[in-house]
Amino acid sequence: APEVLDETPAVAAGNTTDIENAVAESVAAAEAANAAVAETFGDDAKMVWPVKGEILKEFSPDKTIYFETLDQYKCNPALLIKADVNQEVVAAFGGTVEALTQDGVNGLMITVDLGNGYKAIYGQMKDVNVKEGDTMVKGQAIGNVAQPTKYYTEEGSHLYFGMTKEGTPVNPQDYLEK
C-alpha cells in the first residue's frame, strides 16, 4: 500500500510560506471573481423569478383589483405569484437582508436592501434560511412558500413579491427577466 504522509512536503520541511502564498492567491482570485459577477441594482437591472408560477394578482398601486377571499376591491402594491406550498423561493437579486417580520396579511416577510434605494419584499414565506444582516446572491435559496394566510385562502398559495424605490412601490415585473 502507498505510504500516507501526515503533512504536505512543504509543511514537513517547515516551509509554510509556499502554502500561505497559494492560499492568498486563491482568496484573491475568488474575491476578483466575485467582484466581476457582482451586480449593482438600478433601473436596467434584471432579476430572476423568485418562484416559477403564473401571476395571480398584478401590481396595481393606483387602481383597485378584486380579492376573492376578502370579497372586496383594493390596490395591490406587489405581485402575487402562484406557487405550491413548500415550493422553494430564491433571491431575485443579490442584497442584504434588512428585516424579517411577521404580518397577519402576508405572513413571514423578508425585506432585502438591493442597493441604490431599491428594496425587495418576499411574503407568505416559511423555512427561511437567512437572517438580518446576511448577504444574499441572485438565485440563492432563501426559504419556501407557506400556506396562505386567512386573507388569501381563495387565491391559494403564492409568493407575495413586492419592490420599493426610495419607499415607493414599483412594479417588480419591470425588473424580472422576461
JSON list of C-alpha atoms in Angstrom, two decimals:
[
{"chain": "A", "resi": 1, "resn": "ALA", "atom": "CA", "xyz": [0.00, 0.00, 0.00]},
{"chain": "A", "resi": 2, "resn": "PRO", "atom": "CA", "xyz": [1.27, 3.52, -0.70]},
{"chain": "A", "resi": 3, "resn": "GLU", "atom": "CA", "xyz": [2.62, 5.44, 2.27]},
{"chain": "A", "resi": 4, "resn": "VAL", "atom": "CA", "xyz": [0.33, 8.24, 3.52]},
{"chain": "A", "resi": 5, "resn": "LEU", "atom": "CA", "xyz": [2.05, 11.40, 4.69]},
{"chain": "A", "resi": 6, "resn": "ASP", "atom": "CA", "xyz": [0.58, 13.33, 7.60]},
{"chain": "A", "resi": 7, "resn": "GLU", "atom": "CA", "xyz": [1.85, 16.64, 6.28]},
{"chain": "A", "resi": 8, "resn": "THR", "atom": "CA", "xyz": [2.47, 18.15, 2.88]},
{"chain": "A", "resi": 9, "resn": "PRO", "atom": "CA", "xyz": [6.15, 18.16, 1.89]},
{"chain": "A", "resi": 10, "resn": "ALA", "atom": "CA", "xyz": [6.37, 21.93, 2.38]},
{"chain": "A", "resi": 11, "resn": "VAL", "atom": "CA", "xyz": [4.98, 21.72, 5.92]},
{"chain": "A", "resi": 12, "resn": "ALA", "atom": "CA", "xyz": [7.13, 18.68, 6.71]},
{"chain": "A", "resi": 13, "resn": "ALA", "atom": "CA", "xyz": [10.19, 20.68, 5.69]},
{"chain": "A", "resi": 14, "resn": "GLY", "atom": "CA", "xyz": [8.99, 23.62, 7.79]},
{"chain": "A", "resi": 15, "resn": "ASN", "atom": "CA", "xyz": [8.24, 25.78, 4.69]},
{"chain": "A", "resi": 16, "resn": "THR", "atom": "CA", "xyz": [4.75, 27.22, 5.17]},
{"chain": "A", "resi": 17, "resn": "THR", "atom": "CA", "xyz": [5.38, 30.30, 3.01]},
{"chain": "A", "resi": 18, "resn": "ASP", "atom": "CA", "xyz": [4.50, 28.46, -0.22]},
{"chain": "A", "resi": 19, "resn": "ILE", "atom": "CA", "xyz": [1.20, 27.28, 1.25]},
{"chain": "A", "resi": 20, "resn": "GLU", "atom": "CA", "xyz": [0.36, 30.73, 2.64]},
{"chain": "A", "resi": 21, "resn": "ASN", "atom": "CA", "xyz": [1.11, 32.28, -0.75]},
{"chain": "A", "resi": 22, "resn": "ALA", "atom": "CA", "xyz": [-1.06, 29.71, -2.54]},
{"chain": "A", "resi": 23, "resn": "VAL", "atom": "CA", "xyz": [-3.94, 30.35, -0.12]},
{"chain": "A", "resi": 24, "resn": "ALA", "atom": "CA", "xyz": [-3.58, 34.13, -0.52]},
{"chain": "A", "resi": 25, "resn": "GLU", "atom": "CA", "xyz": [-3.61, 33.76, -4.33]},
{"chain": "A", "resi": 26, "resn": "SER", "atom": "CA", "xyz": [-6.73, 31.56, -4.15]},
{"chain": "A", "resi": 27, "resn": "VAL", "atom": "CA", "xyz": [-8.52, 34.05, -1.89]},
{"chain": "A", "resi": 28, "resn": "ALA", "atom": "CA", "xyz": [-7.55, 36.96, -4.17]},
{"chain": "A", "resi": 29, "resn": "ALA", "atom": "CA", "xyz": [-8.77, 35.06, -7.24]},
{"chain": "A", "resi": 30, "resn": "ALA", "atom": "CA", "xyz": [-12.10, 34.25, -5.53]},
{"chain": "A", "resi": 31, "resn": "GLU", "atom": "CA", "xyz": [-12.59, 37.87, -4.46]},
{"chain": "A", "resi": 32, "resn": "ALA", "atom": "CA", "xyz": [-11.83, 39.08, -8.00]},
{"chain": "A", "resi": 33, "resn": "ALA", "atom": "CA", "xyz": [-14.29, 36.56, -9.47]},
{"chain": "A", "resi": 34, "resn": "ASN", "atom": "CA", "xyz": [-17.00, 37.65, -7.00]},
{"chain": "A", "resi": 35, "resn": "ALA", "atom": "CA", "xyz": [-16.39, 41.31, -7.81]},
{"chain": "A", "resi": 36, "resn": "ALA", "atom": "CA", "xyz": [-16.63, 40.55, -11.53]},
{"chain": "A", "resi": 37, "resn": "VAL", "atom": "CA", "xyz": [-20.06, 38.93, -11.17]},
{"chain": "A", "resi": 38, "resn": "ALA", "atom": "CA", "xyz": [-21.41, 41.32, -8.53]},
{"chain": "A", "resi": 39, "resn": "GLU", "atom": "CA", "xyz": [-24.20, 43.41, -9.93]},
{"chain": "A", "resi": 40, "resn": "THR", "atom": "CA", "xyz": [-25.39, 46.80, -8.84]},
{"chain": "A", "resi": 41, "resn": "PHE", "atom": "CA", "xyz": [-29.15, 47.23, -8.78]},
{"chain": "A", "resi": 42, "resn": "GLY", "atom": "CA", "xyz": [-30.53, 50.00, -10.95]},
{"chain": "A", "resi": 43, "resn": "ASP", "atom": "CA", "xyz": [-33.18, 50.85, -13.49]},
{"chain": "A", "resi": 44, "resn": "ASP", "atom": "CA", "xyz": [-31.78, 48.40, -16.07]},
{"chain": "A", "resi": 45, "resn": "ALA", "atom": "CA", "xyz": [-31.15, 45.53, -13.63]},
{"chain": "A", "resi": 46, "resn": "LYS", "atom": "CA", "xyz": [-32.67, 42.13, -14.37]},
{"chain": "A", "resi": 47, "resn": "MET", "atom": "CA", "xyz": [-33.83, 39.81, -11.61]},
{"chain": "A", "resi": 48, "resn": "VAL", "atom": "CA", "xyz": [-34.57, 36.10, -11.75]},
{"chain": "A", "resi": 49, "resn": "TRP", "atom": "CA", "xyz": [-38.09, 34.99, -10.87]},
{"chain": "A", "resi": 50, "resn": "PRO", "atom": "CA", "xyz": [-38.16, 34.12, -7.16]},
{"chain": "A", "resi": 51, "resn": "VAL", "atom": "CA", "xyz": [-40.60, 31.27, -7.90]},
{"chain": "A", "resi": 52, "resn": "LYS", "atom": "CA", "xyz": [-41.87, 29.76, -11.14]},
{"chain": "A", "resi": 53, "resn": "GLY", "atom": "CA", "xyz": [-45.58, 30.35, -11.49]},
{"chain": "A", "resi": 54, "resn": "GLU", "atom": "CA", "xyz": [-48.27, 32.46, -13.08]},
{"chain": "A", "resi": 55, "resn": "ILE", "atom": "CA", "xyz": [-49.20, 35.84, -11.70]},
{"chain": "A", "resi": 56, "resn": "LEU", "atom": "CA", "xyz": [-52.34, 35.62, -9.57]},
{"chain": "A", "resi": 57, "resn": "LYS", "atom": "CA", "xyz": [-52.64, 39.35, -8.91]},
{"chain": "A", "resi": 58, "resn": "GLU", "atom": "CA", "xyz": [-50.89, 42.06, -10.88]},
{"chain": "A", "resi": 59, "resn": "PHE", "atom": "CA", "xyz": [-49.09, 45.04, -9.40]},
{"chain": "A", "resi": 60, "resn": "SER", "atom": "CA", "xyz": [-51.80, 47.69, -9.11]},
{"chain": "A", "resi": 61, "resn": "PRO", "atom": "CA", "xyz": [-50.93, 50.53, -6.72]},
{"chain": "A", "resi": 62, "resn": "ASP", "atom": "CA", "xyz": [-53.35, 53.09, -8.18]},
{"chain": "A", "resi": 63, "resn": "LYS", "atom": "CA", "xyz": [-56.26, 51.00, -9.44]},
{"chain": "A", "resi": 64, "resn": "THR", "atom": "CA", "xyz": [-58.29, 48.56, -7.35]},
{"chain": "A", "resi": 65, "resn": "ILE", "atom": "CA", "xyz": [-58.48, 44.88, -8.23]},
{"chain": "A", "resi": 66, "resn": "TYR", "atom": "CA", "xyz": [-60.77, 42.19, -6.81]},
{"chain": "A", "resi": 67, "resn": "PHE", "atom": "CA", "xyz": [-59.58, 39.95, -3.96]},
{"chain": "A", "resi": 68, "resn": "GLU", "atom": "CA", "xyz": [-61.79, 36.86, -3.70]},
{"chain": "A", "resi": 69, "resn": "THR", "atom": "CA", "xyz": [-61.12, 35.96, -0.05]},
{"chain": "A", "resi": 70, "resn": "LEU", "atom": "CA", "xyz": [-61.89, 39.47, 1.18]},
{"chain": "A", "resi": 71, "resn": "ASP", "atom": "CA", "xyz": [-64.72, 39.91, -1.34]},
{"chain": "A", "resi": 72, "resn": "GLN", "atom": "CA", "xyz": [-63.52, 43.44, -1.99]},
{"chain": "A", "resi": 73, "resn": "TYR", "atom": "CA", "xyz": [-61.57, 45.60, -4.37]},
{"chain": "A", "resi": 74, "resn": "LYS", "atom": "CA", "xyz": [-58.28, 47.08, -3.21]},
{"chain": "A", "resi": 75, "resn": "CYS", "atom": "CA", "xyz": [-54.95, 48.27, -4.56]},
{"chain": "A", "resi": 76, "resn": "ASN", "atom": "CA", "xyz": [-52.07, 45.82, -4.75]},
{"chain": "A", "resi": 77, "resn": "PRO", "atom": "CA", "xyz": [-48.51, 47.14, -4.19]},
{"chain": "A", "resi": 78, "resn": "ALA", "atom": "CA", "xyz": [-46.88, 43.83, -5.18]},
{"chain": "A", "resi": 79, "resn": "LEU", "atom": "CA", "xyz": [-47.16, 40.75, -7.39]},
{"chain": "A", "resi": 80, "resn": "LEU", "atom": "CA", "xyz": [-48.85, 37.63, -6.10]},
{"chain": "A", "resi": 81, "resn": "ILE", "atom": "CA", "xyz": [-47.14, 34.73, -7.89]},
{"chain": "A", "resi": 82, "resn": "LYS", "atom": "CA", "xyz": [-48.89, 31.36, -7.76]},
{"chain": "A", "resi": 83, "resn": "ALA", "atom": "CA", "xyz": [-46.72, 28.73, -6.09]},
{"chain": "A", "resi": 84, "resn": "ASP", "atom": "CA", "xyz": [-47.21, 25.45, -4.28]},
{"chain": "A", "resi": 85, "resn": "VAL", "atom": "CA", "xyz": [-46.82, 25.20, -0.52]},
{"chain": "A", "resi": 86, "resn": "ASN", "atom": "CA", "xyz": [-43.19, 24.19, 0.20]},
{"chain": "A", "resi": 87, "resn": "GLN", "atom": "CA", "xyz": [-42.03, 25.41, -3.23]},
{"chain": "A", "resi": 88, "resn": "GLU", "atom": "CA", "xyz": [-38.50, 26.82, -2.99]},
{"chain": "A", "resi": 89, "resn": "VAL", "atom": "CA", "xyz": [-38.09, 30.60, -3.13]},
{"chain": "A", "resi": 90, "resn": "VAL", "atom": "CA", "xyz": [-34.83, 32.08, -4.44]},
{"chain": "A", "resi": 91, "resn": "ALA", "atom": "CA", "xyz": [-33.35, 35.55, -4.16]},
{"chain": "A", "resi": 92, "resn": "ALA", "atom": "CA", "xyz": [-34.41, 37.50, -7.24]},
{"chain": "A", "resi": 93, "resn": "PHE", "atom": "CA", "xyz": [-31.29, 39.66, -6.91]},
{"chain": "A", "resi": 94, "resn": "GLY", "atom": "CA", "xyz": [-28.38, 39.98, -4.52]},
{"chain": "A", "resi": 95, "resn": "GLY", "atom": "CA", "xyz": [-28.62, 42.21, -1.48]},
{"chain": "A", "resi": 96, "resn": "THR", "atom": "CA", "xyz": [-28.55, 42.44, 2.29]},
{"chain": "A", "resi": 97, "resn": "VAL", "atom": "CA", "xyz": [-31.37, 41.11, 4.47]},
{"chain": "A", "resi": 98, "resn": "GLU", "atom": "CA", "xyz": [-32.72, 44.16, 6.24]},
{"chain": "A", "resi": 99, "resn": "ALA", "atom": "CA", "xyz": [-35.59, 42.62, 8.22]},
{"chain": "A", "resi": 100, "resn": "LEU", "atom": "CA", "xyz": [-37.62, 39.50, 8.92]},
{"chain": "A", "resi": 101, "resn": "THR", "atom": "CA", "xyz": [-41.11, 40.45, 10.04]},
{"chain": "A", "resi": 102, "resn": "GLN", "atom": "CA", "xyz": [-44.40, 38.68, 10.73]},
{"chain": "A", "resi": 103, "resn": "ASP", "atom": "CA", "xyz": [-47.57, 40.23, 9.34]},
{"chain": "A", "resi": 104, "resn": "GLY", "atom": "CA", "xyz": [-51.14, 38.94, 9.67]},
{"chain": "A", "resi": 105, "resn": "VAL", "atom": "CA", "xyz": [-51.85, 39.61, 5.98]},
{"chain": "A", "resi": 106, "resn": "ASN", "atom": "CA", "xyz": [-48.65, 38.47, 4.26]},
{"chain": "A", "resi": 107, "resn": "GLY", "atom": "CA", "xyz": [-47.23, 36.13, 6.91]},
{"chain": "A", "resi": 108, "resn": "LEU", "atom": "CA", "xyz": [-43.48, 35.89, 7.34]},
{"chain": "A", "resi": 109, "resn": "MET", "atom": "CA", "xyz": [-41.80, 38.56, 5.21]},
{"chain": "A", "resi": 110, "resn": "ILE", "atom": "CA", "xyz": [-38.18, 39.17, 4.23]},
{"chain": "A", "resi": 111, "resn": "THR", "atom": "CA", "xyz": [-37.12, 42.70, 3.29]},
{"chain": "A", "resi": 112, "resn": "VAL", "atom": "CA", "xyz": [-33.89, 42.89, 1.29]},
{"chain": "A", "resi": 113, "resn": "ASP", "atom": "CA", "xyz": [-31.89, 46.03, 0.55]},
{"chain": "A", "resi": 114, "resn": "LEU", "atom": "CA", "xyz": [-30.87, 45.72, -3.12]},
{"chain": "A", "resi": 115, "resn": "GLY", "atom": "CA", "xyz": [-28.91, 48.99, -3.14]},
{"chain": "A", "resi": 116, "resn": "ASN", "atom": "CA", "xyz": [-29.49, 52.35, -4.84]},
{"chain": "A", "resi": 117, "resn": "GLY", "atom": "CA", "xyz": [-32.70, 52.91, -2.85]},
{"chain": "A", "resi": 118, "resn": "TYR", "atom": "CA", "xyz": [-34.36, 49.65, -4.00]},
{"chain": "A", "resi": 119, "resn": "LYS", "atom": "CA", "xyz": [-35.81, 47.01, -1.67]},
{"chain": "A", "resi": 120, "resn": "ALA", "atom": "CA", "xyz": [-37.44, 43.64, -2.37]},
{"chain": "A", "resi": 121, "resn": "ILE", "atom": "CA", "xyz": [-40.12, 42.16, -0.11]},
{"chain": "A", "resi": 122, "resn": "TYR", "atom": "CA", "xyz": [-40.88, 38.43, -0.09]},
{"chain": "A", "resi": 123, "resn": "GLY", "atom": "CA", "xyz": [-44.03, 37.38, 1.80]},
{"chain": "A", "resi": 124, "resn": "GLN", "atom": "CA", "xyz": [-46.06, 34.22, 2.53]},
{"chain": "A", "resi": 125, "resn": "MET", "atom": "CA", "xyz": [-42.76, 32.52, 3.47]},
{"chain": "A", "resi": 126, "resn": "LYS", "atom": "CA", "xyz": [-41.66, 29.72, 5.79]},
{"chain": "A", "resi": 127, "resn": "ASP", "atom": "CA", "xyz": [-38.49, 27.73, 6.48]},
{"chain": "A", "resi": 128, "resn": "VAL", "atom": "CA", "xyz": [-36.46, 30.90, 5.89]},
{"chain": "A", "resi": 129, "resn": "ASN", "atom": "CA", "xyz": [-32.72, 30.22, 5.98]},
{"chain": "A", "resi": 130, "resn": "VAL", "atom": "CA", "xyz": [-31.44, 33.81, 6.10]},
{"chain": "A", "resi": 131, "resn": "LYS", "atom": "CA", "xyz": [-31.30, 36.30, 8.96]},
{"chain": "A", "resi": 132, "resn": "GLU", "atom": "CA", "xyz": [-30.98, 40.06, 9.33]},
{"chain": "A", "resi": 133, "resn": "GLY", "atom": "CA", "xyz": [-27.61, 41.27, 8.07]},
{"chain": "A", "resi": 134, "resn": "ASP", "atom": "CA", "xyz": [-27.00, 38.28, 5.77]},
{"chain": "A", "resi": 135, "resn": "THR", "atom": "CA", "xyz": [-25.79, 38.96, 2.25]},
{"chain": "A", "resi": 136, "resn": "MET", "atom": "CA", "xyz": [-27.69, 37.07, -0.44]},
{"chain": "A", "resi": 137, "resn": "VAL", "atom": "CA", "xyz": [-26.75, 36.37, -4.05]},
{"chain": "A", "resi": 138, "resn": "LYS", "atom": "CA", "xyz": [-29.08, 36.15, -7.03]},
{"chain": "A", "resi": 139, "resn": "GLY", "atom": "CA", "xyz": [-30.60, 32.67, -7.28]},
{"chain": "A", "resi": 140, "resn": "GLN", "atom": "CA", "xyz": [-29.78, 31.64, -3.70]},
{"chain": "A", "resi": 141, "resn": "ALA", "atom": "CA", "xyz": [-32.47, 29.56, -1.96]},
{"chain": "A", "resi": 142, "resn": "ILE", "atom": "CA", "xyz": [-33.93, 31.66, 0.86]},
{"chain": "A", "resi": 143, "resn": "GLY", "atom": "CA", "xyz": [-36.91, 29.62, 2.06]},
{"chain": "A", "resi": 144, "resn": "ASN", "atom": "CA", "xyz": [-40.21, 28.09, 0.99]},
{"chain": "A", "resi": 145, "resn": "VAL", "atom": "CA", "xyz": [-43.76, 29.16, 0.24]},
{"chain": "A", "resi": 146, "resn": "ALA", "atom": "CA", "xyz": [-46.08, 28.87, 3.25]},
{"chain": "A", "resi": 147, "resn": "GLN", "atom": "CA", "xyz": [-49.79, 28.09, 3.49]},
{"chain": "A", "resi": 148, "resn": "PRO", "atom": "CA", "xyz": [-51.66, 31.27, 2.57]},
{"chain": "A", "resi": 149, "resn": "THR", "atom": "CA", "xyz": [-52.79, 33.45, 5.44]},
{"chain": "A", "resi": 150, "resn": "LYS", "atom": "CA", "xyz": [-56.53, 33.76, 6.12]},
{"chain": "A", "resi": 151, "resn": "TYR", "atom": "CA", "xyz": [-56.56, 36.84, 3.86]},
{"chain": "A", "resi": 152, "resn": "TYR", "atom": "CA", "xyz": [-55.72, 34.74, 0.79]},
{"chain": "A", "resi": 153, "resn": "THR", "atom": "CA", "xyz": [-57.47, 31.38, 1.23]},
{"chain": "A", "resi": 154, "resn": "GLU", "atom": "CA", "xyz": [-59.47, 31.75, -2.01]},
{"chain": "A", "resi": 155, "resn": "GLU", "atom": "CA", "xyz": [-56.48, 32.97, -4.01]},
{"chain": "A", "resi": 156, "resn": "GLY", "atom": "CA", "xyz": [-54.45, 29.96, -2.85]},
{"chain": "A", "resi": 157, "resn": "SER", "atom": "CA", "xyz": [-50.80, 29.52, -2.07]},
{"chain": "A", "resi": 158, "resn": "HIS", "atom": "CA", "xyz": [-48.48, 32.10, -3.57]},
{"chain": "A", "resi": 159, "resn": "LEU", "atom": "CA", "xyz": [-45.42, 34.26, -3.04]},
{"chain": "A", "resi": 160, "resn": "TYR", "atom": "CA", "xyz": [-46.04, 37.90, -2.23]},
{"chain": "A", "resi": 161, "resn": "PHE", "atom": "CA", "xyz": [-43.26, 39.73, -4.11]},
{"chain": "A", "resi": 162, "resn": "GLY", "atom": "CA", "xyz": [-43.01, 43.49, -3.81]},
{"chain": "A", "resi": 163, "resn": "MET", "atom": "CA", "xyz": [-40.43, 46.15, -4.52]},
{"chain": "A", "resi": 164, "resn": "THR", "atom": "CA", "xyz": [-39.92, 49.74, -3.50]},
{"chain": "A", "resi": 165, "resn": "LYS", "atom": "CA", "xyz": [-37.65, 52.51, -4.71]},
{"chain": "A", "resi": 166, "resn": "GLU", "atom": "CA", "xyz": [-36.99, 55.17, -2.07]},
{"chain": "A", "resi": 167, "resn": "GLY", "atom": "CA", "xyz": [-40.03, 53.79, -0.18]},
{"chain": "A", "resi": 168, "resn": "THR", "atom": "CA", "xyz": [-42.47, 54.00, -3.13]},
{"chain": "A", "resi": 169, "resn": "PRO", "atom": "CA", "xyz": [-43.86, 50.74, -4.58]},
{"chain": "A", "resi": 170, "resn": "VAL", "atom": "CA", "xyz": [-42.56, 49.88, -8.06]},
{"chain": "A", "resi": 171, "resn": "ASN", "atom": "CA", "xyz": [-43.63, 47.07, -10.37]},
{"chain": "A", "resi": 172, "resn": "PRO", "atom": "CA", "xyz": [-41.34, 44.05, -9.90]},
{"chain": "A", "resi": 173, "resn": "GLN", "atom": "CA", "xyz": [-42.27, 42.83, -13.39]},
{"chain": "A", "resi": 174, "resn": "ASP", "atom": "CA", "xyz": [-40.33, 45.76, -14.86]},
{"chain": "A", "resi": 175, "resn": "TYR", "atom": "CA", "xyz": [-37.14, 44.20, -13.44]},
{"chain": "A", "resi": 176, "resn": "LEU", "atom": "CA", "xyz": [-37.81, 40.47, -13.83]},
{"chain": "A", "resi": 177, "resn": "GLU", "atom": "CA", "xyz": [-36.30, 38.53, -16.72]},
{"chain": "A", "resi": 178, "resn": "LYS", "atom": "CA", "xyz": [-38.85, 38.01, -19.47]}
]
